[in-house]
Coordinates of C-alpha atoms (C1' of nucleotides) in Angstrom, one line a residue:
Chain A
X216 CA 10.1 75.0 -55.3
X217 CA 7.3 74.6 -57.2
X218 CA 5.7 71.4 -55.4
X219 CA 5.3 71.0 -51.9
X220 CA 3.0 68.1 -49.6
X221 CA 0.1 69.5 -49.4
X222 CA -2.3 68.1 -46.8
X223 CA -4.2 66.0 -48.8
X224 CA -1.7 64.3 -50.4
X225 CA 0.1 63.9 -47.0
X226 CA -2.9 62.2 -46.3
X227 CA -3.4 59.7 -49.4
X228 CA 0.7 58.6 -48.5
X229 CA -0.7 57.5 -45.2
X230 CA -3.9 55.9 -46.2
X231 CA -1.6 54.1 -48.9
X232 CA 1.1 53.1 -46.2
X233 CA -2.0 51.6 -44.2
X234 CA -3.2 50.2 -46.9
X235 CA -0.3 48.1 -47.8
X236 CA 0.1 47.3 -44.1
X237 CA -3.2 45.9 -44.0
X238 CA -3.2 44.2 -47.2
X239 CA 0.3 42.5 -45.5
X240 CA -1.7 41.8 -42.7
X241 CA -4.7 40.1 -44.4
X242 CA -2.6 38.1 -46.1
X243 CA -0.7 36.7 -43.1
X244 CA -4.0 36.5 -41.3
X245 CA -4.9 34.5 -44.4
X246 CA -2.2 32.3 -46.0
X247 CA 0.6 33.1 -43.0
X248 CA 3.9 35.0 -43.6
X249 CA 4.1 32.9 -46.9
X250 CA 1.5 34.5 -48.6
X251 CA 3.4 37.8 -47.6
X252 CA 4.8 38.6 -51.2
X253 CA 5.9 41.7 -52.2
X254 CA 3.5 41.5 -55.5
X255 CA 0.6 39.8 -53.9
X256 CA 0.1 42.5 -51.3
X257 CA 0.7 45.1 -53.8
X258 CA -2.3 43.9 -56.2
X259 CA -4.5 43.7 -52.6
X260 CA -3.5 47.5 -51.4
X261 CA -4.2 48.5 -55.6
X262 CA -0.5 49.7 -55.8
X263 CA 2.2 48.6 -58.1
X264 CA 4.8 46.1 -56.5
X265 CA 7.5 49.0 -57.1
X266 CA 5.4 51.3 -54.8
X267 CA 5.6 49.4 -52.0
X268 CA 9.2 50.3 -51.8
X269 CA 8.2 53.8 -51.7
X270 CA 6.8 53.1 -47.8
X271 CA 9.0 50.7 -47.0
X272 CA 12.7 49.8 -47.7
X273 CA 12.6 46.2 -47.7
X274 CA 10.2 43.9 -47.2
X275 CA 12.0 43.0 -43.9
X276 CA 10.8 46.2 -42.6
X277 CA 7.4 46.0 -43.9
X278 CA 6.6 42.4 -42.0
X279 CA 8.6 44.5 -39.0
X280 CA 6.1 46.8 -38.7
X281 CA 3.4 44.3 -38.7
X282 CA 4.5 42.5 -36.4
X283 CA 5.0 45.6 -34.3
X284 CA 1.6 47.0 -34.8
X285 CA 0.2 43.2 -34.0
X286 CA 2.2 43.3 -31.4
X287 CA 0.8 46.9 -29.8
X288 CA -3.2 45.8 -30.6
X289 CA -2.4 42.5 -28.3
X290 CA 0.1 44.4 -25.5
X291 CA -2.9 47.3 -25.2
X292 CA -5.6 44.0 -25.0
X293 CA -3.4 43.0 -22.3
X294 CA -3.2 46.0 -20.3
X295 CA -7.2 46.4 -20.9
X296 CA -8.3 43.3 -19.3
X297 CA -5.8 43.0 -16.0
X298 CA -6.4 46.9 -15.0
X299 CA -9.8 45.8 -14.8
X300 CA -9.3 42.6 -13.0
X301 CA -9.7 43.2 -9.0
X302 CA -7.0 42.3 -7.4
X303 CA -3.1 41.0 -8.7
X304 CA -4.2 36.9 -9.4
X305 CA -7.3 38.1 -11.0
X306 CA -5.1 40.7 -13.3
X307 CA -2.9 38.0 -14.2
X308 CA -5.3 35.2 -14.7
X309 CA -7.2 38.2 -17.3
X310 CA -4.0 38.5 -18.6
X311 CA -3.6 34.9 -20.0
X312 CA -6.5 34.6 -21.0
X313 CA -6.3 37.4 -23.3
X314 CA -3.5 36.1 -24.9
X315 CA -5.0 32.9 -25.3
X316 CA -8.1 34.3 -26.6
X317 CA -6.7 36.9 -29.2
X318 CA -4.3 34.2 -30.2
X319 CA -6.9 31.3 -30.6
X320 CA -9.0 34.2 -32.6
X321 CA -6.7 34.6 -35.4
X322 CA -4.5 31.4 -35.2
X323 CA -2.7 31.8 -38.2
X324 CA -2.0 35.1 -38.3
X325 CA -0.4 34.6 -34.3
X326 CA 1.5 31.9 -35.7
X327 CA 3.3 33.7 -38.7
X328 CA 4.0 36.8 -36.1
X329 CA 4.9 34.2 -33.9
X330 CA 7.0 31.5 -35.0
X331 CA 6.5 31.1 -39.0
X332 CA 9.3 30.3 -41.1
X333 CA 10.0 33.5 -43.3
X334 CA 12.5 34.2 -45.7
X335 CA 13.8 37.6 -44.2
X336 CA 15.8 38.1 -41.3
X337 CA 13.0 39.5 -38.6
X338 CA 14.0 38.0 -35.3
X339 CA 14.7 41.1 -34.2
X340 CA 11.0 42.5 -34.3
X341 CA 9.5 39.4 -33.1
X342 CA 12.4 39.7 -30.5
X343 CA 11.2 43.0 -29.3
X344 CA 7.2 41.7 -29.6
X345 CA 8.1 38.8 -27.0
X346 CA 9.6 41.2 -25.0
X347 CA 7.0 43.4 -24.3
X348 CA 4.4 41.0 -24.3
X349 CA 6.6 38.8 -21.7
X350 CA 7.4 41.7 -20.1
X351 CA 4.0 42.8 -19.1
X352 CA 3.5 39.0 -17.9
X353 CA 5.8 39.0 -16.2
X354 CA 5.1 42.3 -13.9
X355 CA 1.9 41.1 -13.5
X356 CA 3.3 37.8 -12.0
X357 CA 5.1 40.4 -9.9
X358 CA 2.4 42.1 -8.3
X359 CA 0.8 38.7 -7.2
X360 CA 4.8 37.7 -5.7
X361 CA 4.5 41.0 -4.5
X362 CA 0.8 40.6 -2.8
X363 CA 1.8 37.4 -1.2
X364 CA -0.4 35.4 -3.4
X365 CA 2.9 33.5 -4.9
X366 CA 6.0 31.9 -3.8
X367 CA 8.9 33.9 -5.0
X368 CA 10.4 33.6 -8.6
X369 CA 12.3 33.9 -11.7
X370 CA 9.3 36.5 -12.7
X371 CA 10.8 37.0 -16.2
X372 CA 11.8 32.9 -17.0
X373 CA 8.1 32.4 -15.8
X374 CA 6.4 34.6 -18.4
X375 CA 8.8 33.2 -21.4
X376 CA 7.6 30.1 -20.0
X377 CA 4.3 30.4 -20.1
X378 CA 4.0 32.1 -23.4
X379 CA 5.7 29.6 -24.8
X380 CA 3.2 27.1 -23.4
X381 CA 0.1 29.0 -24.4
X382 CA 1.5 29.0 -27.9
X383 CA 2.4 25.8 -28.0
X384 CA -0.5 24.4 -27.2
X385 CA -3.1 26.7 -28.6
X386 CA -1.4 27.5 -32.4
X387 CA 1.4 25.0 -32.5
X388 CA 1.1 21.7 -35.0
X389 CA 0.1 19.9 -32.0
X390 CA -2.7 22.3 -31.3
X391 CA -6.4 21.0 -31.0
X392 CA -7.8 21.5 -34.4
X393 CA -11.7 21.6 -33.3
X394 CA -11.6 25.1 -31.6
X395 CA -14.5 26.8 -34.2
X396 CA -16.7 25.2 -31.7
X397 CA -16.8 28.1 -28.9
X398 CA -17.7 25.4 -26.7
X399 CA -14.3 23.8 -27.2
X400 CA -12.7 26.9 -27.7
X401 CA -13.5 28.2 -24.0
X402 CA -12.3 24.7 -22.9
X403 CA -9.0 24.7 -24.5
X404 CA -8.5 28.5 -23.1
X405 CA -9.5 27.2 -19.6
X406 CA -7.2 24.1 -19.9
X407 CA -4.2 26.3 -20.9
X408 CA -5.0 29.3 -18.0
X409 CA -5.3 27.1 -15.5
X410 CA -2.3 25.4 -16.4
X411 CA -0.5 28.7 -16.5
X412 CA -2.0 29.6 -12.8
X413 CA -1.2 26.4 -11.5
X414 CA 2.7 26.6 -12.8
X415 CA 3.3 29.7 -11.3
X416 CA 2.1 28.5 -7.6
X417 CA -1.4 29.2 -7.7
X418 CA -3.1 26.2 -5.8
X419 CA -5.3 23.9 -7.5
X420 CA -8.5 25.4 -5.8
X421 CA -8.0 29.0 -6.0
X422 CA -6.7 28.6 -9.7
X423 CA -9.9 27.2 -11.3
X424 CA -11.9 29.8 -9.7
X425 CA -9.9 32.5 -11.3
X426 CA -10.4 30.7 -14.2
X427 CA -13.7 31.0 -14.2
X428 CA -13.7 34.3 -13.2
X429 CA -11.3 35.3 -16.1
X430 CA -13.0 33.8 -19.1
X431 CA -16.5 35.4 -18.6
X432 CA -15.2 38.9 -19.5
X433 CA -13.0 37.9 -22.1
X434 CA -15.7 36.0 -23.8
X435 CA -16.7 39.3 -25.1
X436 CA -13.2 40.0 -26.6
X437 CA -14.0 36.8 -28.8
X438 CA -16.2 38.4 -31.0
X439 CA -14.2 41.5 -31.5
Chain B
X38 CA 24.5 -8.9 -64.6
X39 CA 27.7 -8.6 -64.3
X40 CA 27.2 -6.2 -61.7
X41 CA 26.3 -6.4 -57.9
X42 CA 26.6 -4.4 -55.0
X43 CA 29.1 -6.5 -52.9
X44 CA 29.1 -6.2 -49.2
X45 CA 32.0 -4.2 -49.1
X46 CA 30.0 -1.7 -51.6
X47 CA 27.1 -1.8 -49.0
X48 CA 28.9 -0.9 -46.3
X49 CA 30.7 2.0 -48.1
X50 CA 27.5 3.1 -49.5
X51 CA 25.7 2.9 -45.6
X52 CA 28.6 5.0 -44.3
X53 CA 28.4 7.9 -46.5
X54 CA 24.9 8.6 -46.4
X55 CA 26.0 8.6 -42.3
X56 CA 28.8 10.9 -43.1
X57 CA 26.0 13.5 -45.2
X58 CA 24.1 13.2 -42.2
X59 CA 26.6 13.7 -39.6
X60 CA 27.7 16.8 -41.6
X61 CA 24.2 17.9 -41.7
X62 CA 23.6 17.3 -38.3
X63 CA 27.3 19.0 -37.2
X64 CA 26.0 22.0 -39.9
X65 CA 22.9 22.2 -37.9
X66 CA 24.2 22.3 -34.0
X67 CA 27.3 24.8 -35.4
X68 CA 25.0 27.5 -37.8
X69 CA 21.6 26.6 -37.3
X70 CA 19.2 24.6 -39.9
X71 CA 20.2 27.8 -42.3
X72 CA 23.6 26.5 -42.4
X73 CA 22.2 23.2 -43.9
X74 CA 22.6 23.8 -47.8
X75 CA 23.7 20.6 -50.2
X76 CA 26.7 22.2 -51.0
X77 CA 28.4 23.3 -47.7
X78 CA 27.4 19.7 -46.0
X79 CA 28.1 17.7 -49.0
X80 CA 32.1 19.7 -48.5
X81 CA 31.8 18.4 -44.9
X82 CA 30.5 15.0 -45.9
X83 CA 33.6 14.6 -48.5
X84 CA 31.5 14.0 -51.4
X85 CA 30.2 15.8 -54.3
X86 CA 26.6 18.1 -53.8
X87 CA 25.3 15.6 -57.1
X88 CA 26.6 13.0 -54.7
X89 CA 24.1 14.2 -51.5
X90 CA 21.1 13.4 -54.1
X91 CA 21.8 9.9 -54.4
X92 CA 20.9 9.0 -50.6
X93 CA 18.6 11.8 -50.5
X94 CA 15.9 12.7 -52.8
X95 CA 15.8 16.6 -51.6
X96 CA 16.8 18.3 -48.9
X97 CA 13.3 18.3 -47.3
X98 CA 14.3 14.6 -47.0
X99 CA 17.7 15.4 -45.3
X100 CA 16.7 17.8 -42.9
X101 CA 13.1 15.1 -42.2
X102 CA 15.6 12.3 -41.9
X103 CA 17.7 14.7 -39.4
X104 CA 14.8 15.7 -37.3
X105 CA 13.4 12.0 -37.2
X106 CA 17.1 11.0 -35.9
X107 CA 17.8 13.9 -33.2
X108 CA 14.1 12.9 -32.3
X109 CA 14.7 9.1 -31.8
X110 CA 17.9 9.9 -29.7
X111 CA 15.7 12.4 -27.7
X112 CA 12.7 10.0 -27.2
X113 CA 15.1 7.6 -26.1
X114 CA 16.1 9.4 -23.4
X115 CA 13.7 10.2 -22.4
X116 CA 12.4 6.2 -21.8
X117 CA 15.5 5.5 -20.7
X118 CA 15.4 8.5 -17.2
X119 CA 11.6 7.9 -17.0
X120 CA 11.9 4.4 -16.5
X121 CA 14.6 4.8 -14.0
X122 CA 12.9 6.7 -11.9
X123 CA 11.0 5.2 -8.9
X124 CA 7.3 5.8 -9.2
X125 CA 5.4 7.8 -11.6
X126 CA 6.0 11.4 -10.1
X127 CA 9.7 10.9 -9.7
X128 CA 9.4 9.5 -14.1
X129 CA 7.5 12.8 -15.0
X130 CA 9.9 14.8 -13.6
X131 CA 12.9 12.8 -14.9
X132 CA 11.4 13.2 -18.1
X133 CA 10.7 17.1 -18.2
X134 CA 14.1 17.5 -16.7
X135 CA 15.8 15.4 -19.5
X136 CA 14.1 17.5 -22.3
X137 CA 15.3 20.2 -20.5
X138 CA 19.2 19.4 -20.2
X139 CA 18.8 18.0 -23.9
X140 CA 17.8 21.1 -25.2
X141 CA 20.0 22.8 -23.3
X142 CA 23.6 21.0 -24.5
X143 CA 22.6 21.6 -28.3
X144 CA 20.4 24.6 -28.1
X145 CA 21.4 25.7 -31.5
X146 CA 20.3 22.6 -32.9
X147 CA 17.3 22.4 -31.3
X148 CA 16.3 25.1 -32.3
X149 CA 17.1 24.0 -35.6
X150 CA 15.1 21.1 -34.9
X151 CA 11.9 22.9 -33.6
X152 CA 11.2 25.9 -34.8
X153 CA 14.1 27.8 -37.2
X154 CA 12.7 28.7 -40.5
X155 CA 13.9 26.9 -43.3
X156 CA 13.4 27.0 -46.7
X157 CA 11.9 23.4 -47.6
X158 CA 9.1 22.3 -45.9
X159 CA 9.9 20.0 -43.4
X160 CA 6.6 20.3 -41.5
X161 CA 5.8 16.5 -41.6
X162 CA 9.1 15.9 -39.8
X163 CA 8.7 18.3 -37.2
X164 CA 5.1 17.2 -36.3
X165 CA 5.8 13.8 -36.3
X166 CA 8.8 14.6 -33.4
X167 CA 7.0 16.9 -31.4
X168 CA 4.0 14.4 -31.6
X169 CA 6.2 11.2 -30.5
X170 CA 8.0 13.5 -27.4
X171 CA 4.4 15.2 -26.6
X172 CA 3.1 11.6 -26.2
X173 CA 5.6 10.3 -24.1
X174 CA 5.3 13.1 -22.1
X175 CA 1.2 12.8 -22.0
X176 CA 1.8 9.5 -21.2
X177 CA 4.2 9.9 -17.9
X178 CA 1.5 12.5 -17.0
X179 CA -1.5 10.1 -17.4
X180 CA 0.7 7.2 -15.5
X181 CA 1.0 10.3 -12.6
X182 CA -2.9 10.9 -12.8
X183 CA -3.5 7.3 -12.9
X184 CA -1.7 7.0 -9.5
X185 CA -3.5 9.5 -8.4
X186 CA -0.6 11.7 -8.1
X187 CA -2.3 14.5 -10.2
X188 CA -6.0 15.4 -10.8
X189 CA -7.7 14.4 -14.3
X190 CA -6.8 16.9 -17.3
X191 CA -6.4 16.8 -20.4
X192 CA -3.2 15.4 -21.1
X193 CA -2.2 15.6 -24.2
X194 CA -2.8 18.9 -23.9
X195 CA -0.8 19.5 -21.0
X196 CA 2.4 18.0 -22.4
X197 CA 2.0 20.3 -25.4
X198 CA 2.0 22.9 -23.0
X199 CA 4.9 21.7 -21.2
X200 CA 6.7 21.2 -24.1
X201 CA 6.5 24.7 -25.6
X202 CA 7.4 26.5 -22.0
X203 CA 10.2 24.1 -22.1
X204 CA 11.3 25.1 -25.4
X205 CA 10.2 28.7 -25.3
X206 CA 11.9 29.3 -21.8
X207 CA 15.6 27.6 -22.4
X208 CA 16.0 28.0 -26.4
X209 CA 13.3 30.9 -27.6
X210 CA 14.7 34.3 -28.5
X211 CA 14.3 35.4 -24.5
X212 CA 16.2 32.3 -23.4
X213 CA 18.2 33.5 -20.6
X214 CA 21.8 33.6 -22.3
X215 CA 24.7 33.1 -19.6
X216 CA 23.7 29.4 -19.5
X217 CA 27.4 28.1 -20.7
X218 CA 27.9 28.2 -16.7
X219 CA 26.8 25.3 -15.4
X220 CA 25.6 26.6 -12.4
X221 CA 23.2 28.7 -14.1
X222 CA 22.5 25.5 -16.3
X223 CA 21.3 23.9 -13.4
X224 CA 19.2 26.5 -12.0
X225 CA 17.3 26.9 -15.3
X226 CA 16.8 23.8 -15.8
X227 CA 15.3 23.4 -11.7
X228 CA 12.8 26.5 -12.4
X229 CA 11.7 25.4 -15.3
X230 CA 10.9 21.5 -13.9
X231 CA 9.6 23.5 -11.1
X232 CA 6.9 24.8 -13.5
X233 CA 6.0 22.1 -15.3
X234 CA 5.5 19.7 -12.3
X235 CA 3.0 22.4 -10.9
X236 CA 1.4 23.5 -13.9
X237 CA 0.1 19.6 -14.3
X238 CA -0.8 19.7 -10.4
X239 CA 1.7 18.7 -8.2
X240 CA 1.8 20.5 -4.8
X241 CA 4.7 23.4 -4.9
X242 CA 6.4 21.8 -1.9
X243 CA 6.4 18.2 -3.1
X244 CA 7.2 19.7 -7.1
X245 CA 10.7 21.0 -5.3
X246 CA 11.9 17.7 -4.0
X247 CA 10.8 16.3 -7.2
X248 CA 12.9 18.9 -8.6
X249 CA 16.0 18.1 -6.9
X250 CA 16.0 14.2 -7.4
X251 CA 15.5 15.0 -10.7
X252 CA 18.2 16.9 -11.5
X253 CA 20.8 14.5 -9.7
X254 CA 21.0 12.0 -12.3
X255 CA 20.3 14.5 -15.3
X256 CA 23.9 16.0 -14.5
X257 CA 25.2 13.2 -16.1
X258 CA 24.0 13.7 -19.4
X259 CA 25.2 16.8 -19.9
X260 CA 28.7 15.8 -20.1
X261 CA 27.1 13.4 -22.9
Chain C
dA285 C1' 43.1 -8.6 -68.5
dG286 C1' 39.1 -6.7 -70.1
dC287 C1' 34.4 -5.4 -70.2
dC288 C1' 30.5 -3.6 -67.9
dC289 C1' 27.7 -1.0 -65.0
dG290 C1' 26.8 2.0 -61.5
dC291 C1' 28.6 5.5 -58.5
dC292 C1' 30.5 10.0 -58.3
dT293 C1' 31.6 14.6 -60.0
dG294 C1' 30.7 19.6 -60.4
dA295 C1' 29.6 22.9 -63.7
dA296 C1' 25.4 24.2 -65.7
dT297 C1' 20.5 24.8 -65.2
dA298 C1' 16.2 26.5 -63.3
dG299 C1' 12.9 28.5 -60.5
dT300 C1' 11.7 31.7 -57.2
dT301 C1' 11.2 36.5 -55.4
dG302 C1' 13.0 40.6 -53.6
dT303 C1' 14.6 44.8 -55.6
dT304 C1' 15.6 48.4 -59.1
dC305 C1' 14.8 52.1 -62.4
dA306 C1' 13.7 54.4 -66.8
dG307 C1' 9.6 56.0 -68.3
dT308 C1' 4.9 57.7 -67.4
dT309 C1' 1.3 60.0 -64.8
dC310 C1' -0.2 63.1 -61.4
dT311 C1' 0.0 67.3 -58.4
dT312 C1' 1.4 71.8 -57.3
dG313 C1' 2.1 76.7 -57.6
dA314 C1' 2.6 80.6 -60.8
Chain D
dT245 C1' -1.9 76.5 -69.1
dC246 C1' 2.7 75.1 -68.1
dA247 C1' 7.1 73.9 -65.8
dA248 C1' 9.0 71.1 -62.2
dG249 C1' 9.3 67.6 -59.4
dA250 C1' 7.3 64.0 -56.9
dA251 C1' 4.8 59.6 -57.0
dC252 C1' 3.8 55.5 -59.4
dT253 C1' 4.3 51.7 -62.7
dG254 C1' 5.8 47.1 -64.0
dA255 C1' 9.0 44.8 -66.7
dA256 C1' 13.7 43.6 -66.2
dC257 C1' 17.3 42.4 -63.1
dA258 C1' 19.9 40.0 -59.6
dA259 C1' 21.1 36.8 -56.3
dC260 C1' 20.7 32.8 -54.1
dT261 C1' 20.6 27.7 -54.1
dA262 C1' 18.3 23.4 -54.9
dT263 C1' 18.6 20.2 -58.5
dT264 C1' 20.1 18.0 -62.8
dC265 C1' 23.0 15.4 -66.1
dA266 C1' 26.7 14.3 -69.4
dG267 C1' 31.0 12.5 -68.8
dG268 C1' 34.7 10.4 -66.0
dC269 C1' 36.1 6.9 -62.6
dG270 C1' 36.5 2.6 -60.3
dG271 C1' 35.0 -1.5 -58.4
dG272 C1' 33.0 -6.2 -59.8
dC273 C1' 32.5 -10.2 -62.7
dT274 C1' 34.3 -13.8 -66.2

DNA sequence: AGCCCGCCTGAATAGTTGTTCAGTTCTTGA
DNA sequence: TCAAGAACTGAACAACTATTCAGGCGGGCT
């Protein structure tokens, strides 16, 4: 055995794997899961189309992992902004918004992870990604049931639900199409949390003042 | 001219562009919008796949006309429970329930109809249905804020919202799936009015004997 | 009956992309 | 420097279906 891995190529494989992963991801984030060709992404990540077979055995796979790694950045965003919310309405209300920000901040790439037509069979990733995403809702409804702060319920039909409005509303055809205005941005993210609160039990009252409460720290997520 | 379509001819010629959409429509509840190629429905339609492209232009045009169709029938529903409901509450939640149990007797082809991938682009369509139920739903909502039923929001908004938990919750990949019992029918489609009717405002107590009037005449339309 | 014209047929066409692979280039260890 | 083998290249391939069109078929007019 005359050639072995040695630590530096080990190193150029990975930095070529994550470069073809980004260059997937700028695509998507740029033309959606359509632009995500197998020879575009190669010419962006400076690697032949045939190489990209090298990291990844189909182009299934590759969009798979995207959509998993999209997935982890949002899920960790998540976690982040209810821990440090101080009580279980407040966590839940940070939660929301933070999907509602990080999706309104890169519309089109949530809306080719999300729901965009593409021509490879990857429900089962974006399966998995609304799982855990729903999932961590969906505790955090949970702990407010839990605290006596909501009526008992369906915890996990309530998350789907309410993910499915947030997208709806804030990337679907139907969304608003003047959100570069921050102005109308933070509306549209207040509109949609509130709605959220308010659908789960949360009284009228109490709900726009976690509102409130929700979208100042998450204003700083906006620029990240 | 020694040539003219009789009426005889026009009725043959209305009845098979019916039958290719039937069979596109019956393609679409049975194996999804995927199952919708020329040649499979032009088999179930009993003509020839040439044949499909002399009532249709393209199959972006099929599946358009399709969605437009399943849309109309949906819409009109909708109307139709609205209007016989007794005041302006009572209409809202007839009308979220009725999406509901639609969605729910032909999930598959609702799905289809909303958000499966296919492989024309048949964006027009789907906008144009989602806005037409989005602004009968805005408008029961506005007719409930009018009344002062609800406080002022942003209603257009807030059916888009309701709209996509709707669809998220009963035919999105984390759909609960044991809803062939009807039982279980009926309870999904209660928690799911449950959320709508307080994410737009209404009180939780009054939102569950909304709920349950609402349901009681929606039963019927399953069997439909 | 006979001619005409348009509808219908279905095999061939065409365009799009994911995937492969023979040949080339680069890296390693002696 | 060189042999060996891995990584890379990119043009060719393959598969899938929407779409077309030349030729047959049958209904309509005189």
């Amino acid at each position: 055995m005359v050639y072995r891995r040695t630590h530096q190529v080990v190193k150029r494989l990975a930095a070529r794997r994550s470069a073809i992963l980004a260059a997937a991801r700028d695509a998507a984030a740029e033309g959606g899961m359509s632009a995500v060709q197998i020879a575009p992404v190669a010419v962006r990540a400076n690697v032949a189309a045939g190489t990209v077979y090298r990291y990844f055995p189909s182009k299934a796979d590759l969009i798979s992992e995207l959509i998993a790694e999209v997935s982890r950045d949002e899920l960790a965003a998540i976690r982040r902004a209810a821990d440090a919310a101080p009580g279980p309405s407040s966590a839940l209300a940070a939660a929301v918004t933070t999907v509602a920000v990080h999706v309104l901040s890169q519309r089109r790439l949530a809306w080719g992870i999300l729901a965009e037509p593409v021509d490879v069979d990857v429900t089962a990733s974006r399966l998995a990604s609304r799982r855990e995403i729903a999932g961590e809702i969906a505790s955090r409804i949970d702990a407010a049931v839990r605290a006596g702060h909501l009526p008992a319920q369906d915890t996990a039909l309530a998350a789907t639900a309410l993910l499915g409005a947030l997208h709806e509303a804030l990337v679907g055809p139907l969304a608003p199409d003047n959100l570069e205005d921050p102005a109308r941005l933070r509306d549209a993210v207040q509109t949609v949390t509130l709605l959220a609160l308010r659908a789960v039990g949360v009284m009228d009252a109490r709900a726009r003042g976690l509102v409130v409460q929700a979208v100042l720290p998450a204003k700083t997520l906006v620029g990240a």
